[in-house]
Tab-separated table of C-alpha atoms and ligand atoms in Angstrom:
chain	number	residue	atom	x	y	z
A	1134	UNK	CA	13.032	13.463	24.472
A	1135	UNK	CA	9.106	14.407	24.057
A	1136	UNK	CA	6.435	14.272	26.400
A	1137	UNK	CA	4.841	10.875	26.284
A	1138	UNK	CA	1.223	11.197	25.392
A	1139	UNK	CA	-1.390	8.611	25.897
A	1140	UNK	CA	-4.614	7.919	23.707
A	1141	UNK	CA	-7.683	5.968	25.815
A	1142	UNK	CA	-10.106	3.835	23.515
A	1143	UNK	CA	-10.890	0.561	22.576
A	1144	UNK	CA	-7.393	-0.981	20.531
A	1145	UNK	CA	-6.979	-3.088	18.260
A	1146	UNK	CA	-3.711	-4.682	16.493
A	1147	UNK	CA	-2.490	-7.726	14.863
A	1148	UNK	CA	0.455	-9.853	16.185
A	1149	UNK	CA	0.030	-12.522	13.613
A	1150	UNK	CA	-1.251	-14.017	10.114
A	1151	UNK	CA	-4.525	-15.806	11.221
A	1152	UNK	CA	-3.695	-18.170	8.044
A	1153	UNK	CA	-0.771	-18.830	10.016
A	1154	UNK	CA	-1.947	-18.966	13.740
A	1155	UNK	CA	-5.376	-19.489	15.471
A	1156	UNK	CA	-7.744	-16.492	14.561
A	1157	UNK	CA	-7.298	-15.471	18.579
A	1158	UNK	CA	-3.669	-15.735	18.648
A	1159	UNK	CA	-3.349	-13.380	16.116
A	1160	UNK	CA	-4.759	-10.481	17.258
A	1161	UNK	CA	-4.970	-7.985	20.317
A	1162	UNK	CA	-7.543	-6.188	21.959
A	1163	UNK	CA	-8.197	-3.976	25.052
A	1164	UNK	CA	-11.768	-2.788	25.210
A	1165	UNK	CA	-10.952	-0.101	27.126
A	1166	UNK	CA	-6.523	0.213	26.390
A	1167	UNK	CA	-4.422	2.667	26.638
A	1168	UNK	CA	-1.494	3.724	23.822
A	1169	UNK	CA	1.376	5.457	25.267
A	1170	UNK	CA	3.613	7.692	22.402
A	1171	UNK	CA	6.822	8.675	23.228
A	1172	UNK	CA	9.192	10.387	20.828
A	1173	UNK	CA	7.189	9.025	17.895
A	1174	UNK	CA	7.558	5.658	18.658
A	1175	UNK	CA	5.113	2.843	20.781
A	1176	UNK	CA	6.087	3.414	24.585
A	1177	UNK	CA	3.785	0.996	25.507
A	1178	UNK	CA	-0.090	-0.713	24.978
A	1179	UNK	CA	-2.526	-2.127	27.020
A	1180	UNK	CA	-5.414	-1.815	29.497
A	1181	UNK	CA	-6.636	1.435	30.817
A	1182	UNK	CA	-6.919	0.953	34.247
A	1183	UNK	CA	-3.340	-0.888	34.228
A	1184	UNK	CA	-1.051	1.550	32.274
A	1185	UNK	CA	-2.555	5.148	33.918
A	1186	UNK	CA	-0.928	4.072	37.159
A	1187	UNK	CA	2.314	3.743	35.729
A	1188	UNK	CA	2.103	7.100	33.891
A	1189	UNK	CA	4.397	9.619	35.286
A	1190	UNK	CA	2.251	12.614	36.501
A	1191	UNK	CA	1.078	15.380	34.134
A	1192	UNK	CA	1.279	12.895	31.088
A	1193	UNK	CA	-1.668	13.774	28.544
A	1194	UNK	CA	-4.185	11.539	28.009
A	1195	UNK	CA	-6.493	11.907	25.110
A	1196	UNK	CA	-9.490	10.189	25.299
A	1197	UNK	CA	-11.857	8.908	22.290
A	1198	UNK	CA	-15.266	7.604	23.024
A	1199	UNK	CA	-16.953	5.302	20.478
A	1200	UNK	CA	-14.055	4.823	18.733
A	1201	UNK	CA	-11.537	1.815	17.837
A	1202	UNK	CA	-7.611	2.440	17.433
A	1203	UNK	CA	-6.007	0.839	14.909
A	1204	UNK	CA	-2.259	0.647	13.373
A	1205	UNK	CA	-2.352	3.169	10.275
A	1206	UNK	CA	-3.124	0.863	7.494
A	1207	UNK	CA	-0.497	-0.171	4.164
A	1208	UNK	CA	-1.263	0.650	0.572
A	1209	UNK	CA	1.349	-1.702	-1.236
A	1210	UNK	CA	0.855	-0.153	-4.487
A	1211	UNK	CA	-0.318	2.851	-5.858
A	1212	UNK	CA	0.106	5.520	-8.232
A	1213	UNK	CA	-0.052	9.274	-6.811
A	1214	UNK	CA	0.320	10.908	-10.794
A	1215	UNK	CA	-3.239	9.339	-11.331
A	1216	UNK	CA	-4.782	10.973	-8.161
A	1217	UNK	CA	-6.975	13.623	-10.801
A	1218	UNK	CA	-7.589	10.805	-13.305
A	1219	UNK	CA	-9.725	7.707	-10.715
A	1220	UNK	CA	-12.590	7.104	-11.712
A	1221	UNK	CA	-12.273	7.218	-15.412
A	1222	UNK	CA	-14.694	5.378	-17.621
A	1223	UNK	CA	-14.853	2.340	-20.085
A	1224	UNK	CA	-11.617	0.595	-20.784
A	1225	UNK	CA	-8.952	-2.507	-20.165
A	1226	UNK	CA	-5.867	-2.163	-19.090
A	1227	UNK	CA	-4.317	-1.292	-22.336
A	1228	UNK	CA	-6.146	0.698	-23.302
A	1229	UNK	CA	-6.895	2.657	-19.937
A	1230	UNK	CA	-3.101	3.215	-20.125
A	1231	UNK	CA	-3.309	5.254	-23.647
A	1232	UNK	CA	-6.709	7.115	-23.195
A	1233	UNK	CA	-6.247	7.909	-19.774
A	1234	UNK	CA	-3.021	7.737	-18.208
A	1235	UNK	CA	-0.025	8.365	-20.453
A	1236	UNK	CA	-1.518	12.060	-20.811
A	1237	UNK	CA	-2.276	12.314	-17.476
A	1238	UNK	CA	1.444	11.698	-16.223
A	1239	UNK	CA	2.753	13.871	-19.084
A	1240	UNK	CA	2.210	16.735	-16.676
A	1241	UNK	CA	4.658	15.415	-14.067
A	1242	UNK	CA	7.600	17.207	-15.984
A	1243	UNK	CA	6.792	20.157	-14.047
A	1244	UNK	CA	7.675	20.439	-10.533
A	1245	UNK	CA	5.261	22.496	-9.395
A	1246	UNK	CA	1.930	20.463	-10.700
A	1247	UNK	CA	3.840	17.393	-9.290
A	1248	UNK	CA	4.034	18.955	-5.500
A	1249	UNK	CA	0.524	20.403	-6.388
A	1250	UNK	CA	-0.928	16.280	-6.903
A	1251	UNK	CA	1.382	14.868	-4.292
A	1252	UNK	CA	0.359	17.252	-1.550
A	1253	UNK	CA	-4.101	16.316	-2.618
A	1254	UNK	CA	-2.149	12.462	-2.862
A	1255	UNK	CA	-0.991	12.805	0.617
A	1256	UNK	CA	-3.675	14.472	2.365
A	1257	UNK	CA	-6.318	12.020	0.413
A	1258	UNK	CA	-4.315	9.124	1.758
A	1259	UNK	CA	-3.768	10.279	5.292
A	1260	UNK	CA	-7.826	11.120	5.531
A	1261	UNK	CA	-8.315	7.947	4.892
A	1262	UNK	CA	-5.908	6.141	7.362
A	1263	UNK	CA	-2.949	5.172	5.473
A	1264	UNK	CA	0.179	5.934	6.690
A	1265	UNK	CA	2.802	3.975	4.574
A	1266	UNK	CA	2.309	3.156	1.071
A	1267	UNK	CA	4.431	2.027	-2.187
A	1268	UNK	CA	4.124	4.777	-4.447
A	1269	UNK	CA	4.697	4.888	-8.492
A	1270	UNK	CA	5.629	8.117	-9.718
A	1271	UNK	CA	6.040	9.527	-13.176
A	1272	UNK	CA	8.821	8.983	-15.774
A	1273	UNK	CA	9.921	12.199	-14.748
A	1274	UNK	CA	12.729	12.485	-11.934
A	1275	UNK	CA	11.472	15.766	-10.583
A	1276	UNK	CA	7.990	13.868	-9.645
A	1277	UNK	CA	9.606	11.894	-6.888
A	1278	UNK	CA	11.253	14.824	-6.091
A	1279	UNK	CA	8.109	16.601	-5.596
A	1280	UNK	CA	6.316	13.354	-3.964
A	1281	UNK	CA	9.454	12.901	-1.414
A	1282	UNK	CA	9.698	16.285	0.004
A	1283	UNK	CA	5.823	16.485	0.078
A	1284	UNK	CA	6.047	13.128	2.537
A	1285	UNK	CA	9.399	14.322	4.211
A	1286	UNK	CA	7.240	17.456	5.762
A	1287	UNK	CA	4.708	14.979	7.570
A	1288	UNK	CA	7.256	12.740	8.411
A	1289	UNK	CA	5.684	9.630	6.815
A	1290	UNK	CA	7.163	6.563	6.041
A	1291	UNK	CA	6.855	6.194	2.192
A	1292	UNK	CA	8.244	4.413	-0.455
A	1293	UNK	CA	8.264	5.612	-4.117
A	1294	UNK	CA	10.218	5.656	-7.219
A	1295	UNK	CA	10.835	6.882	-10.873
A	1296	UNK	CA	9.156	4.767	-13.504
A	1297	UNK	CA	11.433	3.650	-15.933
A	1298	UNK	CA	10.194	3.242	-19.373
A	1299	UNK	CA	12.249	3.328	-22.764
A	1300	UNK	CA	9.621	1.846	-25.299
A	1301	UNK	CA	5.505	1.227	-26.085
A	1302	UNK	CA	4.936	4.558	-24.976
A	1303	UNK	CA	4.802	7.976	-26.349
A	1304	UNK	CA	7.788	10.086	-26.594
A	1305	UNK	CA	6.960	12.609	-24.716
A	1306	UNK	CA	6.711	9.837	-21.405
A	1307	UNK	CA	9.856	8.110	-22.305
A	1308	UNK	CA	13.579	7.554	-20.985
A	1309	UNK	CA	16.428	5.187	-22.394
A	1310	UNK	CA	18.016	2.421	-20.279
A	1311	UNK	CA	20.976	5.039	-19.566
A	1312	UNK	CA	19.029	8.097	-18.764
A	1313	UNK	CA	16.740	6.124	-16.474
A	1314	UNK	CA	19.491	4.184	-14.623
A	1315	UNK	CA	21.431	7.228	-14.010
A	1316	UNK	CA	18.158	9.661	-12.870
A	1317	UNK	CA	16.948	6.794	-10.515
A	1318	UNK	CA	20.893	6.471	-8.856
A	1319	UNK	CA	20.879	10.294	-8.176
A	1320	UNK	CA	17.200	10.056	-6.665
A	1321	UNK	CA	18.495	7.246	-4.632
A	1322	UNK	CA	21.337	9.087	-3.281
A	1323	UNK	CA	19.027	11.986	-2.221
A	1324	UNK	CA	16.557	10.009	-0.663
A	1325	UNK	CA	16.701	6.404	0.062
A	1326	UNK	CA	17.424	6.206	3.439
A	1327	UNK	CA	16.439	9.940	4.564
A	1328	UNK	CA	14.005	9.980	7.629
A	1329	UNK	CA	11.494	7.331	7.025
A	1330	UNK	CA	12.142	7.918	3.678
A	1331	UNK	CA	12.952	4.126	1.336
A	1332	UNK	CA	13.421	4.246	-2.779
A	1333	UNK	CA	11.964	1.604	-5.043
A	1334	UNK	CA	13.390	0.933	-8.529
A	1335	UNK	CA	10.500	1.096	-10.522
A	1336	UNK	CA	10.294	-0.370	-13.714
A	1337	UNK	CA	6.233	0.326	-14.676
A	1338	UNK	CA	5.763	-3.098	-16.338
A	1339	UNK	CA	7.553	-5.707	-18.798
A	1340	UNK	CA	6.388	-4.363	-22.043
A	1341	UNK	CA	7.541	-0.739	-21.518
A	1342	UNK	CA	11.206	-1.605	-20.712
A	1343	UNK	CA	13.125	-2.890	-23.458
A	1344	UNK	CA	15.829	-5.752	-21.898
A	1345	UNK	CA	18.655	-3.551	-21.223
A	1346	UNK	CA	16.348	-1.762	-19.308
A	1347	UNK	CA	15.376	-3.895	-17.075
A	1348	UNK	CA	19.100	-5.240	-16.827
A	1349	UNK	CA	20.310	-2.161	-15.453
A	1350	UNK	CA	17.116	-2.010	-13.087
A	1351	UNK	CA	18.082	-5.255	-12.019
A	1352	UNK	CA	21.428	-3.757	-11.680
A	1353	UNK	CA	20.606	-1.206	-9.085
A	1354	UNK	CA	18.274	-3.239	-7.147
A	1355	UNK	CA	21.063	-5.005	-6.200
A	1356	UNK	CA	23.394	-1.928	-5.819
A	1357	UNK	CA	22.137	-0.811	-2.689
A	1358	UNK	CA	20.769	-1.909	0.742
A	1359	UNK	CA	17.394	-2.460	1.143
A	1360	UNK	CA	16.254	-1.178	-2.062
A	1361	UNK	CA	12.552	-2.089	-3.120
A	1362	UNK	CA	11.621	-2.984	-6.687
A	1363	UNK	CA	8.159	-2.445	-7.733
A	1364	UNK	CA	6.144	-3.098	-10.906
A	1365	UNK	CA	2.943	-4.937	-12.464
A	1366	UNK	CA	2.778	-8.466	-13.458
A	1367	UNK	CA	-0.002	-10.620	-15.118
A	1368	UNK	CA	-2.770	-8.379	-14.438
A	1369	UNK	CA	-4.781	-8.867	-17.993
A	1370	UNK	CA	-4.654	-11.279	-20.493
A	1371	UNK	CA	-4.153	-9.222	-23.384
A	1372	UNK	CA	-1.292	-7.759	-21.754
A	1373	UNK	CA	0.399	-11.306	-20.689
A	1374	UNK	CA	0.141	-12.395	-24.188
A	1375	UNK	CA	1.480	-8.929	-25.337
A	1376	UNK	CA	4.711	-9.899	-23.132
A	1377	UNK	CA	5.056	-13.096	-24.588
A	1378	UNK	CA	5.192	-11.045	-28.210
A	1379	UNK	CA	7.928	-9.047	-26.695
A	1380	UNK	CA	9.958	-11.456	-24.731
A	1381	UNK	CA	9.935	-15.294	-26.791
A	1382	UNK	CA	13.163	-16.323	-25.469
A	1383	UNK	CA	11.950	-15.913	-21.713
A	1384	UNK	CA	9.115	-18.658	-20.545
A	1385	UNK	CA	6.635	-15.908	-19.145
A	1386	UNK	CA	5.854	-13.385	-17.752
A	1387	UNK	CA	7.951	-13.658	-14.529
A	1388	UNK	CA	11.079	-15.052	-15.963
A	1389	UNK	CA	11.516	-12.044	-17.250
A	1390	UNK	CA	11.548	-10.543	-14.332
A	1391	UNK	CA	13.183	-12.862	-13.051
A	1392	UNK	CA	15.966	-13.010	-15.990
A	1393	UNK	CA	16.843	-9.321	-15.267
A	1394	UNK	CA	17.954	-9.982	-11.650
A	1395	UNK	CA	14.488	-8.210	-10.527
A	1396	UNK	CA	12.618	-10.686	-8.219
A	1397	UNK	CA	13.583	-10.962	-4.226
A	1398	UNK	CA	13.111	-9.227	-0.727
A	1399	UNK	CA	11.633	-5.823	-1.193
A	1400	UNK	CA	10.628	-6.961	-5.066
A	1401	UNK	CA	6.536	-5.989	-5.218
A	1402	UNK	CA	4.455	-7.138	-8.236
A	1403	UNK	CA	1.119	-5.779	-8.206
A	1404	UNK	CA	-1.613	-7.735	-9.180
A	1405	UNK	CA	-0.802	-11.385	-10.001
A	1406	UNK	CA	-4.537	-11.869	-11.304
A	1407	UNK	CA	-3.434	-15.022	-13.423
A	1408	UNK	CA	-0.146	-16.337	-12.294
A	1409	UNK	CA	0.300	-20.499	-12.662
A	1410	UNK	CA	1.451	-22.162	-9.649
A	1411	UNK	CA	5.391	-22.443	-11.114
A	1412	UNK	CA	5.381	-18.668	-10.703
A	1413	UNK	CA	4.222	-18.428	-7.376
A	1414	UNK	CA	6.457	-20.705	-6.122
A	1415	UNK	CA	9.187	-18.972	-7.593
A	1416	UNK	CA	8.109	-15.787	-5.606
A	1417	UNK	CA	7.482	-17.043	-2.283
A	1418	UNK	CA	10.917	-19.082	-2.711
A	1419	UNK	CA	12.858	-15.597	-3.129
A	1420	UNK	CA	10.773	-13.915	-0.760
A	1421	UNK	CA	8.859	-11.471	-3.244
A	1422	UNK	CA	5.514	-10.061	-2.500
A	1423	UNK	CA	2.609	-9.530	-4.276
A	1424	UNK	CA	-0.104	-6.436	-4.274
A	1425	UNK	CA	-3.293	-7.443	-4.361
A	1426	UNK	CA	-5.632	-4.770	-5.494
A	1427	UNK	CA	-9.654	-5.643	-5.399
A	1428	UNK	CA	-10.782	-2.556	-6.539
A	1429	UNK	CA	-8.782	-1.852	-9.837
A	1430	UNK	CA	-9.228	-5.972	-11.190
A	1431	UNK	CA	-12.561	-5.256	-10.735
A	1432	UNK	CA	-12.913	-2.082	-12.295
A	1433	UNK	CA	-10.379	-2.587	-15.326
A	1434	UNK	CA	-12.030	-6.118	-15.608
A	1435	UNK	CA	-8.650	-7.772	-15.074
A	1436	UNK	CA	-10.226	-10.765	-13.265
A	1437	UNK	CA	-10.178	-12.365	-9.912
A	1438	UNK	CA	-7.377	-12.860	-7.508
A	1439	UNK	CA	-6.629	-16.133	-5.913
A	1440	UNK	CA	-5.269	-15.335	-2.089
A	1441	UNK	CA	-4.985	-18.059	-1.207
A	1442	UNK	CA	-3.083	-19.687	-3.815
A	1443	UNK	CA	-0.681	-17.065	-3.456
A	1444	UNK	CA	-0.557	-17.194	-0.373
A	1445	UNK	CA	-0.500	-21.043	0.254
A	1446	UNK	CA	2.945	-21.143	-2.180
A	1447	UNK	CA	4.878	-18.426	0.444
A	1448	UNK	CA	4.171	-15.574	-1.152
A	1449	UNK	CA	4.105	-12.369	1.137
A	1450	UNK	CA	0.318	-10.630	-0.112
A	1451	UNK	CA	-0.024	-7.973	0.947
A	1452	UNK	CA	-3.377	-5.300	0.073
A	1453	UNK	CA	-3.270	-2.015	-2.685
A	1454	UNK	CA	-5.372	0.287	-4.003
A	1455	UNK	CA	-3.645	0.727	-7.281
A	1456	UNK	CA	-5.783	4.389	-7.823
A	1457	UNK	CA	-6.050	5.919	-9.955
A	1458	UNK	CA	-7.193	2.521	-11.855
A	1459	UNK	CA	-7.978	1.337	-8.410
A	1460	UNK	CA	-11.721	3.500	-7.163
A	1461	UNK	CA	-11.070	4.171	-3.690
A	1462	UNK	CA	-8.174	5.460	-1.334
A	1463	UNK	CA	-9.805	3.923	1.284
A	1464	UNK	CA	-8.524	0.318	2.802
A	1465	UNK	CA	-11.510	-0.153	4.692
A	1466	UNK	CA	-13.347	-0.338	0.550
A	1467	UNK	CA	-10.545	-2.131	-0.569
A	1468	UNK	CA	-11.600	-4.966	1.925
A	1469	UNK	CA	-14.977	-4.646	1.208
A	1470	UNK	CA	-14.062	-5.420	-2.698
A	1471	UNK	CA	-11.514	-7.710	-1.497
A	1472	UNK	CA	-14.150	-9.663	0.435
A	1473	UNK	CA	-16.677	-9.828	-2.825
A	1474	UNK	CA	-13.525	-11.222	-5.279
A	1475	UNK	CA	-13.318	-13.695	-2.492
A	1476	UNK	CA	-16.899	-14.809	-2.442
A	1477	UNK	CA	-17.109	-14.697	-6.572
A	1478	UNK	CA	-14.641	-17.413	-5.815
A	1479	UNK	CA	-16.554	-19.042	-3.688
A	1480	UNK	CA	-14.309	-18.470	-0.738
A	1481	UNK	CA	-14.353	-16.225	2.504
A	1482	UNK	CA	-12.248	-13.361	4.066
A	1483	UNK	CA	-12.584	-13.144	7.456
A	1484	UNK	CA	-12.486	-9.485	9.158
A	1485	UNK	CA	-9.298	-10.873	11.263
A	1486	UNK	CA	-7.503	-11.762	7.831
A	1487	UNK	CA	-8.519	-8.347	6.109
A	1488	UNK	CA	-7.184	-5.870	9.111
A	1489	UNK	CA	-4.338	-8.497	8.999
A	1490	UNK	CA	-3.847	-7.942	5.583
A	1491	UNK	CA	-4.426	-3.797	5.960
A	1492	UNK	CA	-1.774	-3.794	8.274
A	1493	UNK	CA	0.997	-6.383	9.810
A	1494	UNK	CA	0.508	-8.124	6.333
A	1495	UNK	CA	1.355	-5.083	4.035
A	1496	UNK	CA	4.099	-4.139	6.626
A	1497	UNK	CA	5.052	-7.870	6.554
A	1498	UNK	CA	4.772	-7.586	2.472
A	1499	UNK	CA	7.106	-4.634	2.264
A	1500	UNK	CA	9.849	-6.313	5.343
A	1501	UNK	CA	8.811	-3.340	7.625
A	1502	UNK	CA	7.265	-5.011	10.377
A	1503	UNK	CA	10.022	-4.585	12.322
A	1504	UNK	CA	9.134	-0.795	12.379
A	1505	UNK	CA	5.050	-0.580	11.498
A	1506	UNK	CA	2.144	-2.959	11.183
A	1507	UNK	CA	1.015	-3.405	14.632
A	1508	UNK	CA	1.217	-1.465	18.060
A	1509	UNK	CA	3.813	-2.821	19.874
A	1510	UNK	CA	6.553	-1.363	21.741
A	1511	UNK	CA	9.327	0.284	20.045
A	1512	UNK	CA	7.400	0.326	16.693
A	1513	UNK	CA	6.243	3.904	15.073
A	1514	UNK	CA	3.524	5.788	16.236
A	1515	UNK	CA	1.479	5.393	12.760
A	1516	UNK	CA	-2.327	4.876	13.991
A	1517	UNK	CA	-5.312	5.707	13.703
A	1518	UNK	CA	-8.657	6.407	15.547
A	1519	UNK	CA	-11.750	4.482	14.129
A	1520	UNK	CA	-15.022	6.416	14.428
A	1521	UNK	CA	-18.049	4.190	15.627
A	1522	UNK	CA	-20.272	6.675	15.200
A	1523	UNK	CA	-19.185	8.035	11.319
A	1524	UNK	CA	-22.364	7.883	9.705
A	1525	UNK	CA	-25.976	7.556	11.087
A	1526	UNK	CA	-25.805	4.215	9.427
A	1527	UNK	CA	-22.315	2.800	10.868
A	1528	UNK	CA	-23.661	3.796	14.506
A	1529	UNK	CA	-27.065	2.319	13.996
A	1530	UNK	CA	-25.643	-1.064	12.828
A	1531	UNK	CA	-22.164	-1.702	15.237
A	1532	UNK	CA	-24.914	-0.786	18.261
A	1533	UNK	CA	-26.887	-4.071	16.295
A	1534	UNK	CA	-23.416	-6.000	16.639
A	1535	UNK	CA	-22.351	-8.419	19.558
A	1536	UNK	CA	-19.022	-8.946	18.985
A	1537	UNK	CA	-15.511	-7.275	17.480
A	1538	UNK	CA	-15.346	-9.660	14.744
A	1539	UNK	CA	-18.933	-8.209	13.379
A	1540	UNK	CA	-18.059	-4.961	14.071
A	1541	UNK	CA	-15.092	-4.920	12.197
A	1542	UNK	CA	-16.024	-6.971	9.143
A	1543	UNK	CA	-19.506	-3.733	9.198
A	1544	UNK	CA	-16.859	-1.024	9.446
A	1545	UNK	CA	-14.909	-2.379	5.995
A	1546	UNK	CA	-18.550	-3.143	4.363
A	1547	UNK	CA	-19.816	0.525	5.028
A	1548	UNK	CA	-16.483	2.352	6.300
A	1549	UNK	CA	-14.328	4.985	4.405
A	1550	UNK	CA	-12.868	8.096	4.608
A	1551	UNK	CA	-15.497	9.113	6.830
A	1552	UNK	CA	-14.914	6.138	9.123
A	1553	UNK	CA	-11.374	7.650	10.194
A	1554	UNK	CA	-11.155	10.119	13.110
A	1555	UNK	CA	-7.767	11.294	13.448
A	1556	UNK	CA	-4.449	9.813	11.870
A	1557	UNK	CA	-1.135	9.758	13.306
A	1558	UNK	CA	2.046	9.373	12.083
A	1559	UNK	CA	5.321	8.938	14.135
A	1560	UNK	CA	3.455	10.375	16.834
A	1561	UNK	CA	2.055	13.309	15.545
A	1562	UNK	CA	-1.513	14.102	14.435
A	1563	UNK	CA	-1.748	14.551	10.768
A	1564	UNK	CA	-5.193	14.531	9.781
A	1565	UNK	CA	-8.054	15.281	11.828
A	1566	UNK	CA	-11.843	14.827	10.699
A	1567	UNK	CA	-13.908	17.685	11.044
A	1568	UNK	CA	-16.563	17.377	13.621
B	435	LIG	N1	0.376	-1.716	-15.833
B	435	LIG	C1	1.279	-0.837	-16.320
B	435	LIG	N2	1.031	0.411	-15.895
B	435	LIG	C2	-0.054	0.322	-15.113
B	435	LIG	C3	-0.795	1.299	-14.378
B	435	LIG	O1	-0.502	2.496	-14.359
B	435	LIG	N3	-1.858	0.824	-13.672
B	435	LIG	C4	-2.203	-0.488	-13.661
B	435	LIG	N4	-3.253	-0.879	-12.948
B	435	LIG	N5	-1.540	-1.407	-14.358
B	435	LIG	C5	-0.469	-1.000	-15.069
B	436	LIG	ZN1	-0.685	-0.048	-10.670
């Protein structure tokens, strides 16, 4: 057993969807609260004044002024071989994938450059407050490798996988359906499962796998426990036509997903941009979730996601980054983009729905809010420490602000990187901001 520690500032967590429940039932907050850590886990939250006279004597408490704590936030999809290739100008999905990132990934055959990008993917992540996030790799086996053991130091709850891909790409970035289904078994045996540690079969998207492919990936999603499956679907229209081309017997782009055994609990499509109401019935009916990721539809020009439409059919949404096509690591920008798609739609995304989203949501998206998402009791101690006073800006406008609710939605207009203090995972401080 650990000491128990406990961190003093204003908290903040969500207990429910506010889609779901009234916008005050589904959140907590203690102006002044106290978060007690014991043994990397939530010993308990709530006021100050309360919980300090229950603390046993000599327990450590940290204290943050100006500052909000949070649950660490979710990334439900992203892509830590693209890390050195964000930002990169001028194209559509398709062709983003052949200038840009084919050639970036080749380099994930070697080990070393892999650790090299998942330790700057890691550190880039935790700096900006995430603390659990769905992670593509490369084709190559030795980049999850790399990524896992990177993660496995820090102790973070991650989940990543292999891409599979046996066609439409170049040689030098392809496997076969054997070679693929046999590297992503031994991967799962070494790490699925390990610490915080979960393994996602990762087919990268329909056109790359031929169909025995994406049999056997539907194979060994269902081989094993709590296996995730990740991939893209119906992000551009080029490319949903493109699968039609390549799959005529199936009757879109989700069937053939869904064909190959690949949709369920755990399964995460990123994207959705322009899915018909059929399909997202079929995926909140078998419990899939979908990654919605402002920042890279608006950058590659894929188009605008409809939340709630996905959302009203079941499905579990929950909020990605998608770098590198995605521009920021930061949540608190994905919300801000997420927020504009919303409004080009003539809609609104209130702050209480994006922190939702950030965090219970993902957690919810993913089926670990059992274990992260929110603050209570019991659950990992993944959170983070808000910083009122980041930039001269942030300060000058939250002192303008008379209530949470503005506060909040100016921290994900003008927050990032800079916005977040100190992260913790499982207890244990894992990036501070320099002072
Ligand atoms: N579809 C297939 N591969 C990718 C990728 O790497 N990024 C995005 N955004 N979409 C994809
Ligand atoms: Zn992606």
């Amino acid at each position: 057993m650990s000491q128990a520690k406990a961190y003093r500032a204003a908290l903040l967590h969500c207990l429910a969807d506010p889609s779901q429940v009234s916008v005050e039932q589904s959140y907590e907050y203690f102006e002044d609260g106290l978060l007690v850590v014991e043994d990397g886990k939530i010993a308990h939250i709530g006021n100050a004044t309360d919980l300090l006279q229950t603390l046993p004597a000599g327990t450590e408490v940290i204290e943050y002024k100006n500052a909000l704590i949070t649950p660490g936030f979710v990334d439900t999809h992203i892509h830590y071989p693209q890390t050195g290739m964000i930002a990169s100008y001028g194209e559509q999905l398709l062709d983003w994938l052949n200038t840009y990132t084919f050639p970036t990934e080749r380099a994930f055959s070697d080990k070393a450059h892999a650790s090299e990008v998942a330790e700057v993917f890691l550190r880039e992540l935790l700096r900006n407050g995430t603390t659990t996030a769905l992670v593509f790799g490369s084709v190559h086996k030795e980049s999850v490798d790399a990524f896992f053991e990177q993660a496995e130091k820090l102790d973070l709850r991650m989940i990543a996988g292999k891409v599979l891909m046996d066609r439409n790409a170049p040689d030098y970035l392809t496997d076969t359906a054997d070679s693929g289904y046999a590297d992503s078994k031994e991967l799962i045996e070494r790490w699925h499962g390990k610490g915080r540690l979960h393994y996602a079969v990762t087919p990268r998207f329909a056109p790359t796998s031929t169909p025995e492919q994406l049999a056997l990936a539907g194979k060994l999603y269902k081989e094993y426990p709590d296996l995730y499956m990740h991939t893209h679907l119906s992000e551009n229209r080029k490319e949903i036509e493109w699968v039609r081309e390549l799959f005529p017997e199936q009757n879109g782009y989700l069937d053939v997903y869904d064909h190959h055994g690949l949709i369920g609990a755990r399964s995460v499509f990123a994207h959705g941009v322009h899915l018909c109401d059929d399909e997202c019935k079929r995926l909140g009916e078998t419990g899939s979730a979908v990654a919605f990721c402002p920042t890279s539809n608006l950058f590659l020009g894929s188009g605008l996601f409809d939340l709630e439409n996905v959302e009203g059919h079941g499905v579990r949404v929950g909020l990605g980054t998608d770098v590198g096509a995605g521009t920021s690591f930061s949540q608190l920008q994905s919300l801000n983009e997420a927020y504009k798609v919303m409004q080009l739609q003539g809609k609104k995304l209130d702050p209480f729905k994006s922190i939702y989203l950030a965090t219970l949501g993902g957690a919810r998206a993913l089926y670990l809010d059992d274990r992260i998402g929110n603050l209570q009791p019991g659950k990992d101690a993944d959170f983070i420490v808000i910083d009122y006073k980041a930039t001269p800006l942030i300060d000058y406008r939250l002192k303008q602000a008379n209530s949470l609710e503005e506060r909040l939605f100016a921290l994900m207009m003008l927050g990032d990187d800079r916005a977040v203090k100190e992260t913790f995972a499982a207890g244990r401080s894992v990036h501070r901001k320099a002072d």
